[in-house]
Amino acid sequence: MRHTKNEKKPAKYNPWNVVLSNFKKQEKGKRAFSYSQCDPVKLWNGETKLVFTSLYPFEKGFYKGGQIDQNKLIRILDVLSTSGLGFLNPIKWFQAIFAFLTGAPTILKIARAFLQSLLMRMPIRRIKYFISKDYDYYKELIRERDFLLSMSGEQVQNKIYIPGIRRLWKRTGKLRRNYPESLDATGKYRVCEDYDQVKSTLDSNQIAMVLTIEGMHALGTDTQLGKVNDRIKELKSWHKPVFFITFAHHFNNYLGGHAHSMPDALRILSDQTDGMNEGMQPEGEEAVRLLLGLNEQLDRDPALGRRILIDLKHTAAKSRKWYYENIVEKCLAKGDVIPVILSHVGYSSWDTLDQTIEYASSENDFDEKDGFYPWNINVCGEDVIWAAKTGGLIGICFDQRILGDKKDNVNSIDLIWKNLKAMTDAILSSNKLSADQKSKCWNYFTLGTDFEGYIDPTQDYGNSLLFDEFEKDLYEKLKTLQEIDGASYYLPDEASVEKAARGICFENAHQFLKRHF
């Protein structure tokens, strides 16, 4: 396993060493590739106290597509990945062109690597590592976990990392004074092992972090599918446990279908069609059972260890349908309520999964349905009802595209409110939910921003420093609804409005952990 120079220097290589942001883009709420949205400094100064922290080994699919001669591509990237002004050296470019001519990789492969480097502000040497034989998802997962744990429980003053040539004239002391909310904090977070530790951490006014994983590919399904079951057992033995795992992500994990997630314009860079919008595979069905601690008869089996919940964001609608019908519904009949998690979603405006599945093959960049984003990466009414029926949790995404605004045309709170209210309406209009379940309609929602996920955020709430502003704006929306039709929406008075706003911004997630962690 390769390590960078900084990994050998704990003072520099830790979560409190934050990268200098592009503050012009941060202030305008532009796409978050050049500024951090929720690093420990912003979390601390924004008084965010409860965080579902996602471990995510970067997917190889971003840099692979078609038949690629990876070794030859690495030769070219190796030549060009020199630091500083060496990148401009004409001799280096001559060597790269020579490598191109002798190695004969396609120009598309080179263009893909450079465009991804520019778009995502990722060093070429990092891209070179991602496409090399040394890059292993599971090892990367362990490294990410250990990186996060390295400062868990430690009181730390952050350091500032200034990348590239800017370090020649930027001074950290002046930066701290000019941007204290983003660049100056002395704080503490704790990665928690159960709800009791969450509570004690919150009571101590520290940041409580709960581990999650985004994508089953993290278990090495691309090259070591046969080891997945053993690695699920290993996850369950972690001292700091994984609370839930997002089953699918952007590319084929060979367990179950992933939903179409990338705009068509990006297909020249990344091809996600393999396995896209498909159903669950037999290996995936077994993995689901093992994660949930179920035997073949769908009974809880203590020998299978603690339950790791499953998040269905990014899971194709066809696979979600299988999960509801073959796991959630059958376990519910046995009295085993498995809460449905939809961690960072918008509303598609489809009523049923069958409608969603039928439309999936037609998804395109120009899609819009009643002002919503109708791709199957978003949830339909049926998904929302399953979450309510099981006392689950739905995280509201802060990505403009997912919420249905692709051109920065919609006011931020209006955009989020439109999706939230539509999902609430799906609950209240359902004939499959009890009156008691409907009365708790606001309890099923929380913040699922997808911050640090290379999103184009709602402009008024582009990072975690702005959560207080969001809660105030949300309160006003709920207050208006209460004045217009409070009885229908279980908002009889001002106290219920305050409770709903606080619940969505904190308490619902807190209580969900109390029940299930």
mmCIF file of N, CA and C in Angstrom, residues 5-6 9 12 17-21 81-86 121 123 125 160-175:
data_model
loop_
_atom_site.group_PDB
_atom_site.id
_atom_site.type_symbol
_atom_site.label_atom_id
_atom_site.label_comp_id
_atom_site.label_asym_id
_atom_site.label_seq_id
_atom_site.Cartn_x
_atom_site.Cartn_y
_atom_site.Cartn_z
ATOM 1 N N LYS A 5 3.836 11.542 1.192
ATOM 2 C CA LYS A 5 4.787 12.073 2.164
ATOM 3 C C LYS A 5 4.069 12.564 3.419
ATOM 4 N N ASN A 6 2.931 13.221 3.238
ATOM 5 C CA ASN A 6 2.235 13.787 4.385
ATOM 6 C C ASN A 6 1.627 12.741 5.297
ATOM 7 N N LYS A 9 3.341 12.188 8.433
ATOM 8 C CA LYS A 9 3.445 13.334 9.327
ATOM 9 C C LYS A 9 2.078 13.606 9.948
ATOM 10 N N LYS A 12 0.369 16.989 9.977
ATOM 11 C CA LYS A 12 -0.181 17.512 8.726
ATOM 12 C C LYS A 12 -1.300 16.641 8.184
ATOM 13 N N ASN A 17 -6.499 19.366 9.454
ATOM 14 C CA ASN A 17 -5.633 20.105 8.538
ATOM 15 C C ASN A 17 -6.451 20.426 7.294
ATOM 16 N N VAL A 18 -7.105 21.588 7.273
ATOM 17 C CA VAL A 18 -8.071 21.896 6.224
ATOM 18 C C VAL A 18 -7.392 22.590 5.047
ATOM 19 N N VAL A 19 -7.907 22.303 3.865
ATOM 20 C CA VAL A 19 -7.369 22.878 2.637
ATOM 21 C C VAL A 19 -7.980 24.261 2.412
ATOM 22 N N LEU A 20 -7.138 25.210 2.018
ATOM 23 C CA LEU A 20 -7.610 26.562 1.750
ATOM 24 C C LEU A 20 -8.693 26.551 0.674
ATOM 25 N N SER A 21 -9.823 27.170 0.981
ATOM 26 C CA SER A 21 -10.951 27.199 0.058
ATOM 27 C C SER A 21 -10.846 28.357 -0.926
ATOM 28 N N SER A 81 2.989 14.534 -14.014
ATOM 29 C CA SER A 81 2.555 14.772 -12.638
ATOM 30 C C SER A 81 3.650 15.377 -11.779
ATOM 31 N N THR A 82 4.567 16.134 -12.387
ATOM 32 C CA THR A 82 5.593 16.813 -11.613
ATOM 33 C C THR A 82 4.979 18.018 -10.929
ATOM 34 N N SER A 83 5.570 18.422 -9.828
ATOM 35 C CA SER A 83 5.003 19.532 -9.061
ATOM 36 C C SER A 83 5.471 20.866 -9.609
ATOM 37 N N GLY A 84 4.747 21.908 -9.225
ATOM 38 C CA GLY A 84 5.146 23.263 -9.535
ATOM 39 C C GLY A 84 5.236 23.550 -11.013
ATOM 40 N N LEU A 85 6.258 24.350 -11.397
ATOM 41 C CA LEU A 85 6.387 24.803 -12.769
ATOM 42 C C LEU A 85 6.901 23.720 -13.699
ATOM 43 N N GLY A 86 7.305 22.574 -13.129
ATOM 44 C CA GLY A 86 7.737 21.473 -13.981
ATOM 45 C C GLY A 86 6.656 21.035 -14.941
ATOM 46 N N ARG A 121 -10.397 19.247 -9.287
ATOM 47 C CA ARG A 121 -9.243 19.786 -8.567
ATOM 48 C C ARG A 121 -8.459 18.667 -7.879
ATOM 49 N N PRO A 123 -5.088 16.188 -7.961
ATOM 50 C CA PRO A 123 -3.761 16.075 -8.558
ATOM 51 C C PRO A 123 -3.659 14.878 -9.503
ATOM 52 N N ARG A 125 -1.221 12.966 -9.938
ATOM 53 C CA ARG A 125 -0.590 11.818 -9.275
ATOM 54 C C ARG A 125 -1.630 10.980 -8.523
ATOM 55 N N ILE A 160 -3.818 24.931 8.418
ATOM 56 C CA ILE A 160 -4.300 25.305 7.087
ATOM 57 C C ILE A 160 -3.302 24.816 6.049
ATOM 58 N N TYR A 161 -3.778 24.061 5.094
ATOM 59 C CA TYR A 161 -2.927 23.604 3.986
ATOM 60 C C TYR A 161 -3.206 24.483 2.769
ATOM 61 N N ILE A 162 -2.162 25.084 2.242
ATOM 62 C CA ILE A 162 -2.287 25.953 1.065
ATOM 63 C C ILE A 162 -1.684 25.214 -0.126
ATOM 64 N N PRO A 163 -2.509 24.761 -1.062
ATOM 65 C CA PRO A 163 -1.987 23.970 -2.184
ATOM 66 C C PRO A 163 -1.344 24.833 -3.264
ATOM 67 N N GLY A 164 -0.412 24.196 -3.990
ATOM 68 C CA GLY A 164 0.137 24.808 -5.194
ATOM 69 C C GLY A 164 0.950 26.058 -4.940
ATOM 70 N N ILE A 165 0.971 26.896 -5.954
ATOM 71 C CA ILE A 165 1.842 28.069 -5.959
ATOM 72 C C ILE A 165 1.343 29.163 -5.016
ATOM 73 N N ARG A 166 0.069 29.063 -4.588
ATOM 74 C CA ARG A 166 -0.485 30.096 -3.705
ATOM 75 C C ARG A 166 0.259 30.188 -2.382
ATOM 76 N N ARG A 167 0.925 29.112 -1.985
ATOM 77 C CA ARG A 167 1.619 29.149 -0.701
ATOM 78 C C ARG A 167 2.798 30.124 -0.711
ATOM 79 N N LEU A 168 3.197 30.605 -1.899
ATOM 80 C CA LEU A 168 4.302 31.559 -1.985
ATOM 81 C C LEU A 168 3.907 32.928 -1.430
ATOM 82 N N TRP A 169 2.610 33.288 -1.511
ATOM 83 C CA TRP A 169 2.219 34.611 -1.028
ATOM 84 C C TRP A 169 1.108 34.591 0.031
ATOM 85 N N LYS A 170 0.443 33.465 0.210
ATOM 86 C CA LYS A 170 -0.597 33.388 1.234
ATOM 87 C C LYS A 170 0.033 33.115 2.600
ATOM 88 N N ARG A 171 -0.492 33.740 3.638
ATOM 89 C CA ARG A 171 0.011 33.567 4.991
ATOM 90 C C ARG A 171 -1.128 33.077 5.891
ATOM 91 N N THR A 172 -0.868 31.991 6.627
ATOM 92 C CA THR A 172 -1.930 31.354 7.403
ATOM 93 C C THR A 172 -2.491 32.259 8.488
ATOM 94 N N GLY A 173 -1.627 33.086 9.124
ATOM 95 C CA GLY A 173 -2.109 33.966 10.175
ATOM 96 C C GLY A 173 -3.124 34.971 9.656
ATOM 97 N N LYS A 174 -2.833 35.553 8.534
ATOM 98 C CA LYS A 174 -3.745 36.523 7.939
ATOM 99 C C LYS A 174 -5.029 35.844 7.480
ATOM 100 N N LEU A 175 -4.907 34.630 6.941
ATOM 101 C CA LEU A 175 -6.083 33.888 6.498
ATOM 102 C C LEU A 175 -7.008 33.579 7.677
#
